[in-house]
Short mmCIF file of C-alpha atoms and ligand atoms in Angstrom, two decimals:
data_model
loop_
_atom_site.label_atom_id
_atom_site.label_comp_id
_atom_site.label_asym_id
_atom_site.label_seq_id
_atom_site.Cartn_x
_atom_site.Cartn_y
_atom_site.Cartn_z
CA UNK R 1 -45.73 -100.29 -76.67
CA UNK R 2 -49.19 -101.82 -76.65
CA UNK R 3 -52.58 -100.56 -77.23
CA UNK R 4 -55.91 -101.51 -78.44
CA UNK R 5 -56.00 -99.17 -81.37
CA UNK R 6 -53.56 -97.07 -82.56
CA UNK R 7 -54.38 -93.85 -85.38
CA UNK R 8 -52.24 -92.81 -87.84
CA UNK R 9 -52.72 -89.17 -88.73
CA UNK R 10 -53.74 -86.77 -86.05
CA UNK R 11 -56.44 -84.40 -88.11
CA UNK R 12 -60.50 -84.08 -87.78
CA UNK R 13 -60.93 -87.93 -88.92
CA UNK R 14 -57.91 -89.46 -86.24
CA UNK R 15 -59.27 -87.14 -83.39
CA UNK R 16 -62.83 -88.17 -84.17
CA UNK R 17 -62.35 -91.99 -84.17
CA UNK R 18 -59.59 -91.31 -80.98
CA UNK R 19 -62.10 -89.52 -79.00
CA UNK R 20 -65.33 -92.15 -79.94
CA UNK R 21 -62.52 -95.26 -79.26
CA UNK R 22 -61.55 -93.72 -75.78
CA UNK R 23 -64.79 -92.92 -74.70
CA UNK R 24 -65.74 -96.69 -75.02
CA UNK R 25 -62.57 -97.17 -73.02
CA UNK R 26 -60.45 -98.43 -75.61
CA UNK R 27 -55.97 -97.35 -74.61
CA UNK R 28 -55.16 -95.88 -78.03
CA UNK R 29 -52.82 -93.91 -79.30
CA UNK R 30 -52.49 -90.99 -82.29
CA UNK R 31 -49.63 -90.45 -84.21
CA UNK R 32 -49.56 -87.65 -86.05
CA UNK R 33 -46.53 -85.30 -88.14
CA UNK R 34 -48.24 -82.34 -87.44
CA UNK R 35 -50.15 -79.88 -89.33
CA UNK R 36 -53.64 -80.73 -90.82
CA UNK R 37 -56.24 -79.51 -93.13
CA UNK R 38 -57.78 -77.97 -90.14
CA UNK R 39 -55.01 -75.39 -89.71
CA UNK R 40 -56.97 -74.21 -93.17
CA UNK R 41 -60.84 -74.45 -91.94
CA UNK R 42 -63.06 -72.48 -92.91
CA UNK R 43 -65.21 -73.50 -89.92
CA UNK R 44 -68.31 -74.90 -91.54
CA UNK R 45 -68.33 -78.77 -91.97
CA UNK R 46 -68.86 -79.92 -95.68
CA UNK R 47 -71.34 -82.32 -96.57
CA UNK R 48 -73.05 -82.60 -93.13
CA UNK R 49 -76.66 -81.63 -94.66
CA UNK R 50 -78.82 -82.48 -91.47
CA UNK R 51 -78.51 -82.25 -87.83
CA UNK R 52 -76.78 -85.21 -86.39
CA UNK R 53 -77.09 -85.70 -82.07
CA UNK R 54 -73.94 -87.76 -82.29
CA UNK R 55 -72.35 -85.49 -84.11
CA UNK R 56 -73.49 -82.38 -81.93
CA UNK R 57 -72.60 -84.74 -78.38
CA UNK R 58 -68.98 -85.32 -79.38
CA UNK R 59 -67.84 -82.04 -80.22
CA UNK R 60 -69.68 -80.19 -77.31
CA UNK R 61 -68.15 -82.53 -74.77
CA UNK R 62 -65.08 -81.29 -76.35
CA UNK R 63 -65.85 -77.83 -76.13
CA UNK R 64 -66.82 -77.20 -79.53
CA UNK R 65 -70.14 -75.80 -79.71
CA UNK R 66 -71.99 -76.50 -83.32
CA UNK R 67 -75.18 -74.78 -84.77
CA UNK R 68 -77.07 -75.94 -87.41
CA UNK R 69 -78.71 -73.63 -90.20
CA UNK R 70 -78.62 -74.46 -93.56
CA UNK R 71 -78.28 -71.52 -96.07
CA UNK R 72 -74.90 -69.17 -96.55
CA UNK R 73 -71.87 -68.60 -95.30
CA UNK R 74 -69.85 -66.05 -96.03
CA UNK R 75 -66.22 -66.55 -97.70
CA UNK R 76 -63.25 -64.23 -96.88
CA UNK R 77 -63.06 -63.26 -100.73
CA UNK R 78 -66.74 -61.92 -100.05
CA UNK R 79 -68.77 -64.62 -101.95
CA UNK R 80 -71.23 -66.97 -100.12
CA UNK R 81 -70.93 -70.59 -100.24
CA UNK R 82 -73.88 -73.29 -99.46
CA UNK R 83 -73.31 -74.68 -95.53
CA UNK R 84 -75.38 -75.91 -93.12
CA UNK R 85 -72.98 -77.00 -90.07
CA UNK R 86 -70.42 -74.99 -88.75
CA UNK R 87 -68.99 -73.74 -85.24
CA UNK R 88 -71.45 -71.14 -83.56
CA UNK R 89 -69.10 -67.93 -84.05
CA UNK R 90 -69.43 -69.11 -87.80
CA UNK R 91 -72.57 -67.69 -89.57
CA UNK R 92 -74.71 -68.94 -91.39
CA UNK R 93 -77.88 -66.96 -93.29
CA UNK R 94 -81.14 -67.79 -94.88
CA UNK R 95 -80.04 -65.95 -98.12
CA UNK R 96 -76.71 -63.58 -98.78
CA UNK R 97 -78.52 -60.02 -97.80
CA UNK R 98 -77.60 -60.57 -94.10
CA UNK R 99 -77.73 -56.34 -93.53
CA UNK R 100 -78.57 -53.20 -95.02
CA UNK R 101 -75.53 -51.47 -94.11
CA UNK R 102 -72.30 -53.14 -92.97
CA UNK R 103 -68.59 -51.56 -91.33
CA UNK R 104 -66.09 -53.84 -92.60
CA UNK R 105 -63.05 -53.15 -89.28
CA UNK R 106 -59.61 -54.64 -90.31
CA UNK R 107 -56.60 -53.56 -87.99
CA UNK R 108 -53.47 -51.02 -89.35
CA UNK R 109 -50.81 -53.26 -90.98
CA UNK R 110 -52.58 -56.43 -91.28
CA UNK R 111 -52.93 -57.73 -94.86
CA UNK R 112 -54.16 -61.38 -94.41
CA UNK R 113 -58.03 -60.31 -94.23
CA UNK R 114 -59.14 -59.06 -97.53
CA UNK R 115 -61.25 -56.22 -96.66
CA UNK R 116 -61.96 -54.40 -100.04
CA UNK R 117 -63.23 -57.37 -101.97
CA UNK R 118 -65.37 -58.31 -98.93
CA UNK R 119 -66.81 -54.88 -99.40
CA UNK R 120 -67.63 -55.13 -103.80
CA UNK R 121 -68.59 -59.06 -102.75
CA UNK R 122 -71.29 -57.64 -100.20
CA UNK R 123 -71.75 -54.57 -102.57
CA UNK R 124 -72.73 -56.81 -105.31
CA UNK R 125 -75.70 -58.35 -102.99
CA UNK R 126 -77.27 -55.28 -102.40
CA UNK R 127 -75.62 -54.05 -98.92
CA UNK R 128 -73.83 -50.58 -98.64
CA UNK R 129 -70.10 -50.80 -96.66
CA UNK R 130 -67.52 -48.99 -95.44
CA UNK R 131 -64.25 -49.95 -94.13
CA UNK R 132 -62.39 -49.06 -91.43
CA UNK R 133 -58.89 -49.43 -90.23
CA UNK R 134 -58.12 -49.58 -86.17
CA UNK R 135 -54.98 -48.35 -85.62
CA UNK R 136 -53.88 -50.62 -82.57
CA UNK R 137 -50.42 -49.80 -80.72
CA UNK R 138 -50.56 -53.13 -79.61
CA UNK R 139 -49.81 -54.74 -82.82
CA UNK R 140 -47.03 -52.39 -83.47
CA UNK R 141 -44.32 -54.90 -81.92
CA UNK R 142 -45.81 -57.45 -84.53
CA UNK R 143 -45.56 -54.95 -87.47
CA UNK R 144 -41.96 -54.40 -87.16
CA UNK R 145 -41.51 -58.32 -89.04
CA UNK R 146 -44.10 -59.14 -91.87
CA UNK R 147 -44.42 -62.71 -90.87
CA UNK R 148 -45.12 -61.89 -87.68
CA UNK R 149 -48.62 -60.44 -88.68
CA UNK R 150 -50.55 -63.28 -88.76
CA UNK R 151 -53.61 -64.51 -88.04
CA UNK R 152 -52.46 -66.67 -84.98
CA UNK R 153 -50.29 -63.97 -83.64
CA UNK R 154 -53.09 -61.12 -83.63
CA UNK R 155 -55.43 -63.61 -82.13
CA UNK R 156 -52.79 -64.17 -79.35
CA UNK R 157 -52.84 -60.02 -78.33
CA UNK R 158 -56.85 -59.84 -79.21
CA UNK R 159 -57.46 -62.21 -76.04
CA UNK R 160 -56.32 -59.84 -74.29
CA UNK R 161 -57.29 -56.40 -75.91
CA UNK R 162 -60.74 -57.19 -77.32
CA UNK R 163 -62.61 -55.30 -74.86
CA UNK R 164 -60.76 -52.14 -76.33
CA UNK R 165 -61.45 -53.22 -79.69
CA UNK R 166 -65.18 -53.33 -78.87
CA UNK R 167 -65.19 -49.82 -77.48
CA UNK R 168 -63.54 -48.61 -80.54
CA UNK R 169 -66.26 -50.25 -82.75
CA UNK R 170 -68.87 -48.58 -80.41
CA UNK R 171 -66.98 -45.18 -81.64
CA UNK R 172 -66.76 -45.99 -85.10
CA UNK R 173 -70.27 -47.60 -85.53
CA UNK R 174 -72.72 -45.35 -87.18
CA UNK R 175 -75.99 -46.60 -88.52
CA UNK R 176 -74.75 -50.16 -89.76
CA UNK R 177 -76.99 -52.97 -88.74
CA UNK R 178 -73.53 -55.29 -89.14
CA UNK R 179 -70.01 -55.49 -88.64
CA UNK R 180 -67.32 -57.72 -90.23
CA UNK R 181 -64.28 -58.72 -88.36
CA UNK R 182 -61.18 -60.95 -88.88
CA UNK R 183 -61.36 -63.96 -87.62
CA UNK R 184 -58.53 -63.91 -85.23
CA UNK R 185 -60.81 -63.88 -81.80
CA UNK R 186 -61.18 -66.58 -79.21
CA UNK R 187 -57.65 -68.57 -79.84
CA UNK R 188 -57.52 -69.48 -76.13
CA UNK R 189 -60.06 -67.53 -74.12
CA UNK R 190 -63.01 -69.46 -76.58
CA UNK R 191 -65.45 -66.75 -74.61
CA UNK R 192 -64.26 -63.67 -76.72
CA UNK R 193 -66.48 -64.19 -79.88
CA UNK R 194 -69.68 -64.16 -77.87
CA UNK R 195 -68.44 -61.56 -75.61
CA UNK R 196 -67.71 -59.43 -78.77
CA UNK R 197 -71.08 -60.30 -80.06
CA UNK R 198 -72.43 -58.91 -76.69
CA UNK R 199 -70.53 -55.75 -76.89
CA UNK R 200 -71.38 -54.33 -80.23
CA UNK R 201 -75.07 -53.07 -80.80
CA UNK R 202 -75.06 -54.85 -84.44
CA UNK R 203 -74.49 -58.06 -86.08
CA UNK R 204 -71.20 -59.14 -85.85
CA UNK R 205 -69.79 -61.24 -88.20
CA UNK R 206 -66.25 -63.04 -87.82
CA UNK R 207 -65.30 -63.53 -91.91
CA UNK R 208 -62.39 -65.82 -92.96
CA UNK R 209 -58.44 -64.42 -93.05
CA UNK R 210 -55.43 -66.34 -95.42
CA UNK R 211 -54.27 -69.56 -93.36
CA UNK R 212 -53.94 -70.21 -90.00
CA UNK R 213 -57.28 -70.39 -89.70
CA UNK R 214 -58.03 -69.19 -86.06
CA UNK R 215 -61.38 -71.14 -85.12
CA UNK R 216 -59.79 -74.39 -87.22
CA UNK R 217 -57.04 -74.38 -84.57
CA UNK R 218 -58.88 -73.35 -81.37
CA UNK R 219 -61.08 -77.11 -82.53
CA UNK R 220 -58.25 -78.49 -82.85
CA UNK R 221 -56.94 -77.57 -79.51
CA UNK R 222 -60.32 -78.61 -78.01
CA UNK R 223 -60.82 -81.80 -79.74
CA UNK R 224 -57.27 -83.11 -79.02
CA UNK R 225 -57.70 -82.13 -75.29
CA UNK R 226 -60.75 -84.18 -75.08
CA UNK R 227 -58.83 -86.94 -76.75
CA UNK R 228 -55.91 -86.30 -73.69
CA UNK R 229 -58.67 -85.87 -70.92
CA UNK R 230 -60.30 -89.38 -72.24
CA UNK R 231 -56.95 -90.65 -71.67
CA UNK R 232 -55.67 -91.17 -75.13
CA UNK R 233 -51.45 -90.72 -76.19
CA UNK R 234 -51.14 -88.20 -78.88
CA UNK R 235 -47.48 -88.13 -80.61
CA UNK R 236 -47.35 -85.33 -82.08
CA UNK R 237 -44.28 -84.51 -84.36
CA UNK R 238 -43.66 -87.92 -85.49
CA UNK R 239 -44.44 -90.26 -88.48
CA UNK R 240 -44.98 -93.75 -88.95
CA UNK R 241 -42.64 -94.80 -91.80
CA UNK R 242 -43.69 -98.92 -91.98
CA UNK R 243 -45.60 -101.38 -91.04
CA UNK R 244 -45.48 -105.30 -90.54
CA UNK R 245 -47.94 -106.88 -92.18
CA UNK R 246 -48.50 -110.60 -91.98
CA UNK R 247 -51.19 -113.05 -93.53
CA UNK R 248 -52.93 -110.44 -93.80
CA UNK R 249 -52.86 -108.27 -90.47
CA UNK R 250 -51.20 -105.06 -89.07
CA UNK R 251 -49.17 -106.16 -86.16
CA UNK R 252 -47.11 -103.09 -85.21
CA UNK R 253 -45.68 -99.77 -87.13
CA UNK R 254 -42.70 -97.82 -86.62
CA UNK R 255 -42.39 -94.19 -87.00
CA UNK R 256 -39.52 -91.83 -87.04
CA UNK R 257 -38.46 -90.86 -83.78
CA UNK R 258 -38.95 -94.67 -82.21
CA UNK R 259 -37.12 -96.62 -84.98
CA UNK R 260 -36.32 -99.16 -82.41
CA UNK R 261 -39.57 -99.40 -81.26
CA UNK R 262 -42.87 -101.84 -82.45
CA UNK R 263 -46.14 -99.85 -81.92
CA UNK R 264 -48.51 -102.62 -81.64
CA UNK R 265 -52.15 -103.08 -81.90
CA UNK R 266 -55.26 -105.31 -82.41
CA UNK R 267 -56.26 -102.63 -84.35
CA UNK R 268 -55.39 -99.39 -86.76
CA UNK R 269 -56.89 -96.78 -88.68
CA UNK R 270 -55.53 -94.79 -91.48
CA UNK R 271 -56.30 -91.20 -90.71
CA UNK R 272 -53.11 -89.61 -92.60
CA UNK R 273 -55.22 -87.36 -95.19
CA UNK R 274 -55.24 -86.89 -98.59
CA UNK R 275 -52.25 -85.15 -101.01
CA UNK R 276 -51.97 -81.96 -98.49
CA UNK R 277 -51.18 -84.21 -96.07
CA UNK R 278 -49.11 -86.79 -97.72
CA UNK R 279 -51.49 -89.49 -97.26
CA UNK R 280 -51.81 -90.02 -100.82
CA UNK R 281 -48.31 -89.20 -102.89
CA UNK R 282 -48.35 -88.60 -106.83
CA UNK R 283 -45.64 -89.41 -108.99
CA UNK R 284 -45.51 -88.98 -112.89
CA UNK R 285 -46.75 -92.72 -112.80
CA UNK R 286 -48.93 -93.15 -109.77
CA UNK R 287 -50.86 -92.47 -107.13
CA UNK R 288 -49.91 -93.77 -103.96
CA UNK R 289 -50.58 -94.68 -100.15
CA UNK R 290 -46.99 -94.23 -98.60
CA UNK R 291 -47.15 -96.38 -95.51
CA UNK R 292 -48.92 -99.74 -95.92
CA UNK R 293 -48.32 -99.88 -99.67
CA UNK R 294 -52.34 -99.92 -99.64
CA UNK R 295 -54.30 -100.39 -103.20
CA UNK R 296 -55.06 -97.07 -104.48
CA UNK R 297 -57.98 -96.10 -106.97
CA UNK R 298 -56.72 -93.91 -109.40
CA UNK R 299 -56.70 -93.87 -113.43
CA UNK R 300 -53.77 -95.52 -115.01
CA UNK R 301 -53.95 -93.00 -118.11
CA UNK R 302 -52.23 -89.47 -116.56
CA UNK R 303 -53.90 -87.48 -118.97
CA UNK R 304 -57.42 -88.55 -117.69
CA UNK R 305 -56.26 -87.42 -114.05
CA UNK R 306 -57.06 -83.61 -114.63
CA UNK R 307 -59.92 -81.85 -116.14
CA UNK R 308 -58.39 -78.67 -118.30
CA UNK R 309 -61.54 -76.20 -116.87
CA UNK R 310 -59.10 -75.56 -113.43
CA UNK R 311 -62.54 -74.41 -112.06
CA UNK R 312 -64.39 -77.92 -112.20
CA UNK R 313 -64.34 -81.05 -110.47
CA UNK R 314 -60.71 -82.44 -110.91
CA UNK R 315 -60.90 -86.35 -111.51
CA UNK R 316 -57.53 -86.45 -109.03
CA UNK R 317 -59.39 -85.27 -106.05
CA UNK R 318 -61.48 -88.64 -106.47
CA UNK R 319 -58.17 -90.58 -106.43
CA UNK R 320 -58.10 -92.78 -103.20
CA UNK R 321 -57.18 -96.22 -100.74
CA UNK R 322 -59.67 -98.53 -101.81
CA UNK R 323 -61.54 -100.23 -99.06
CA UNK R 324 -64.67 -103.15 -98.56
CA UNK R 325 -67.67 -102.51 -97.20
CA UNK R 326 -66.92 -102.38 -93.86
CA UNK R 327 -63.54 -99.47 -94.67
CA UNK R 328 -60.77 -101.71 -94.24
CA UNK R 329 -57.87 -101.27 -96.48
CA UNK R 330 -57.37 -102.96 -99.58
CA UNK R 331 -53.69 -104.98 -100.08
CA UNK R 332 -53.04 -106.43 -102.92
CA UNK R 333 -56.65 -106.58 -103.82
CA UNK R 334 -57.55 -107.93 -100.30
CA UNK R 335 -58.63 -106.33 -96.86
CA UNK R 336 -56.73 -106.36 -94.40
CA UNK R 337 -58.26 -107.49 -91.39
CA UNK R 338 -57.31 -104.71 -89.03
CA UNK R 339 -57.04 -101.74 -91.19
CA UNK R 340 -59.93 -99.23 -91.42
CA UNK R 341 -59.16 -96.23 -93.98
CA UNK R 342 -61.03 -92.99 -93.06
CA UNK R 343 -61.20 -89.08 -93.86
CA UNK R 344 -59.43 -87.56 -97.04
CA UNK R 345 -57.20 -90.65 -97.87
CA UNK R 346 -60.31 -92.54 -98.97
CA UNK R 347 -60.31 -89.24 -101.36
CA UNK R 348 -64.08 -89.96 -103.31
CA UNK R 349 -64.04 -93.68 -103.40
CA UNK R 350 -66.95 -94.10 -100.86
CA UNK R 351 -69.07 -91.32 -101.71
CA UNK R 352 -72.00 -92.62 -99.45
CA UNK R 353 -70.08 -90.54 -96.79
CA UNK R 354 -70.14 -87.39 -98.38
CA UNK R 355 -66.90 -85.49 -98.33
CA UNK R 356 -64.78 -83.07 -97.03
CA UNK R 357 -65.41 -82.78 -93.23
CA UNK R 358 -68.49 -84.61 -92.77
CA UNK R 359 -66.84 -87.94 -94.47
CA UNK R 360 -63.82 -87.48 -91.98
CA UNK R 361 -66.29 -87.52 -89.35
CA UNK R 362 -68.76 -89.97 -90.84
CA UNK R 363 -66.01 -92.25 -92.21
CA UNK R 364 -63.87 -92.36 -88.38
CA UNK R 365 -67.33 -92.90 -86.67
CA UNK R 366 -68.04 -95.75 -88.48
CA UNK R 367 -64.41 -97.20 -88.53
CA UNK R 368 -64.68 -97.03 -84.65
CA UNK R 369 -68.41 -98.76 -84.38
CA UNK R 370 -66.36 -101.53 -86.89
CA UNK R 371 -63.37 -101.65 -84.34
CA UNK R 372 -66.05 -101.53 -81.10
CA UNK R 373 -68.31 -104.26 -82.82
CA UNK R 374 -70.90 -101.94 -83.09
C1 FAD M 401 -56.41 -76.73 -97.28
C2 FAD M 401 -57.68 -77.45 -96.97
C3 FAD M 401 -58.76 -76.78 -96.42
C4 FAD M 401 -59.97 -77.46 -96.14
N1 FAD M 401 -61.01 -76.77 -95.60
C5 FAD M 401 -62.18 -77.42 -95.35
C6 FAD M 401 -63.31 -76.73 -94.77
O1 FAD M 401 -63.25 -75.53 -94.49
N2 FAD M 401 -64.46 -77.44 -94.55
C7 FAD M 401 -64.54 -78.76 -94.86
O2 FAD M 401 -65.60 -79.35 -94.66
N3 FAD M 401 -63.49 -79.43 -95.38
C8 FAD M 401 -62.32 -78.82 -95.63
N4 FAD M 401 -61.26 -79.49 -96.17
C9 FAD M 401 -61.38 -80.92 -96.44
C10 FAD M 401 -60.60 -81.67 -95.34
O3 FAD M 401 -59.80 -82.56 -96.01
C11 FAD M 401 -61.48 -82.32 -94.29
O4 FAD M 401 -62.34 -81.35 -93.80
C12 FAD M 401 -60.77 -82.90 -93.06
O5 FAD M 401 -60.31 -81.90 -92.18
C13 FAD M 401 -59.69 -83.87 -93.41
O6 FAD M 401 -59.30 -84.50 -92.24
P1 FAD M 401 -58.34 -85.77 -92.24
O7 FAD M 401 -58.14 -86.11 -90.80
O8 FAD M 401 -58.84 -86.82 -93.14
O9 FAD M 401 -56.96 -85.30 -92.90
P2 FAD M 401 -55.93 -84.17 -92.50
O10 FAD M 401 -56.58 -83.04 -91.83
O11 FAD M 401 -55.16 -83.90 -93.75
O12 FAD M 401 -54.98 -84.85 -91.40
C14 FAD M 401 -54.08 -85.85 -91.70
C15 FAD M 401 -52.96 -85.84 -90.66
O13 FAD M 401 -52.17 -87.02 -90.83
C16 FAD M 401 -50.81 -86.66 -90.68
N5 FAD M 401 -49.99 -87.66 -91.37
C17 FAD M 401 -49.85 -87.90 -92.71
N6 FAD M 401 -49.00 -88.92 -92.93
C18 FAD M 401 -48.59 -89.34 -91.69
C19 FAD M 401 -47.71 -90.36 -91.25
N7 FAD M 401 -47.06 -91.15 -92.12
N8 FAD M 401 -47.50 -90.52 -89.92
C20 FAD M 401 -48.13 -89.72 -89.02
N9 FAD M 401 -48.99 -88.73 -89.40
C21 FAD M 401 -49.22 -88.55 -90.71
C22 FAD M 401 -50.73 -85.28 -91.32
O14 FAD M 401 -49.58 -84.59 -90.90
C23 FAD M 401 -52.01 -84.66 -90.80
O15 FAD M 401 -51.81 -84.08 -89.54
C24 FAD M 401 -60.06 -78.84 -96.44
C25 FAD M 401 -58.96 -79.52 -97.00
C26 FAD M 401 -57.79 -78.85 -97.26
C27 FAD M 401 -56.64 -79.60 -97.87
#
């Protein structure tokens, strides 16, 4: 197997340099194990502090419609964190006071959305609540087993019952000027939030539930179909194990499933994320890039690798593949000529591309310009 770039590590930064490779009609393919930090989003992109038409083109030819607004967002323990960027049935407010009065709906049985401490969080800025339970016979069949009441699940029956859900918000709705709702709407009909927005004669807000995150994976979805659409192989469910390297450049890698196989390439890029994602490993002695043995900036001293206030900035989290200027991985205290290094593996070593989300979508742009000669 052949192709003109191939991306290890199928998360934000692999789809984002798949999709900008393809559309310059490059053949590549992803590789990816599986779940990624996106499963977890919170739905507002980190670091992206202005507006960014590349940025903005890419995901809405994907289907991923972004708005812009710096200020607040709202965090499922009922704090507000800084944002500017996010997806548009994320909000985002000038200042926390977003209503006078807000209903807080959860649903019967479901205990991943933490209604009661969004209520004291909003309390605490200013804004009376009350919160109400919906008592939804559809979700009985997914009461009966615990783990079955999960974000992903509920957002599987609310595609089809949120019209009823709206019309019991209508009934419950007094004089509130908001309402807070799981976010567990527009899995795979991507129409419900707005439609719920429509519906309701208030604000409505969609606030953040324990893991799967429900918008993270609806991007997902989107962003890898784009990828598809463009023509691009994702192979998902399997992991490249090694690499042959020689004088310096990545011929081929093998993963898991295709052990007989060569994956080859002029080019590659090391998407595979940071310790979540085993893209970086720790041992008592070291940190670690797993698959090309890469050169890894970390702190040879353990004790130096955490900070003991669990709050703070943890010197770890900086840990990363070294890289030149240009991203390509460091061997052996060399780059390798083929090799770019982007998204959470680079951990903080290039801070000039922010973090979080916007340096997986910074870093894989720029890896792809590299790999386009840009
Ligand atoms: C739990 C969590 C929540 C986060 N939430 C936010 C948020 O809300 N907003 C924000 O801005 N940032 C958030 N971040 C930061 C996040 O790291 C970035 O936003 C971004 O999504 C990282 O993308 P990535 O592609 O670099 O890595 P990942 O998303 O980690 O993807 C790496 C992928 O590579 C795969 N992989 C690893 N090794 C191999 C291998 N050998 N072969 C094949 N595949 C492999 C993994 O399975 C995974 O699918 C979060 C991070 C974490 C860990």
């Amino acid at each position: 197997m052949k192709f003109d770039s191939v991306i290890v590590g199928g998360g934000l930064s692999g789809m984002v340099a798949g999709i900008a490779l393809q559309k310059a009609g490059q053949s590549t393919a992803i590789i990816s194990t599986g779940q990624n930090a996106l499963h977890f989003f919170s739905g507002t992109f980190e670091s992206l502090l202005s507006p960014d038409k590349r940025i903005q083109t890419l995901f809405s030819e994907a289907g991923v419609r972004l708005h812009y607004s710096p200020g607040v967002r709202l965090t499922p323990m009922g704090t507000f964190r800084e944002a500017a960027l996010s997806l548009e049935d994320i909000d985002l407010f000038p200042t926390p006071q977003f209503a006078r009065k807000v209903l807080i709906v959860n649903f019967l049985g479901y205990h991943d959305f933490f209604s009661s401490f969004l209520a004291d969080g909003l309390e605490k800025q200013g804004m009376q609540c009350r919160v109400r339970f919906l008592n939804l016979p559809e979700l009985e069949k997914l009461e009966q087993s615990p783990s079955e009441m999960r974000s992903v699940q509920i957002a599987r029956t609310m595609d089809r019952i949120w019209e009823k859900v709206v019309q019991e918000i209508r009934v419950l709705l007094k004089d509130e000027d908001a309402v807070v709702l799981p976010q567990v709407f527009g899995l795979q009909d991507f129409s419900v939030p707005t439609r719920i927005r429509q519906g309701i004669p208030a604000r409505v807000i969609f606030a953040g539930t324990l893991p799967p995150s429900v918008p993270g994976i609806r991007t997902q979805i989107l962003l890898k179909r784009r990828y598809q659409l463009l023509g691009g192989s994702y192979l998902m469910g399997d992991e490249v194990t090694r690499a042959h390297i020689h004088d310096g450049v990545v011929h081929s890698v093998v993963t898991k499933n295709l052990e007989q196989h060569y994956i080859e390439a002029s080019h590659f890029i090391l998407a595979t994320g940071g310790y979540f994602s085993k893209g970086l490993v720790a041992n008592p002695f070291q940190v670690y890039e797993p698959v090309f043995g890469l050169d890894v900036d970390f702190k040879e001293d353990r004790n130096e690798w955490y900070n003991p206030a669990f709050a703070q900035d943890q010197p770890y989290m900086h840990f990363g593949v070294k890289t030149d200027a240009s991203l390509r991985a460091l061997k052996d205290g060399r780059p390798l000529e083929n090799l770019y290094a982007v998204g959470s593996v680079l951990g903080q070593t290039r801070p000039e591309f922010g973090s979080a989300a916007g340096q997986a979508i910074l870093t894989a742009l720029a890896a792809a310009d590299k790999i386009l000669g840009l």
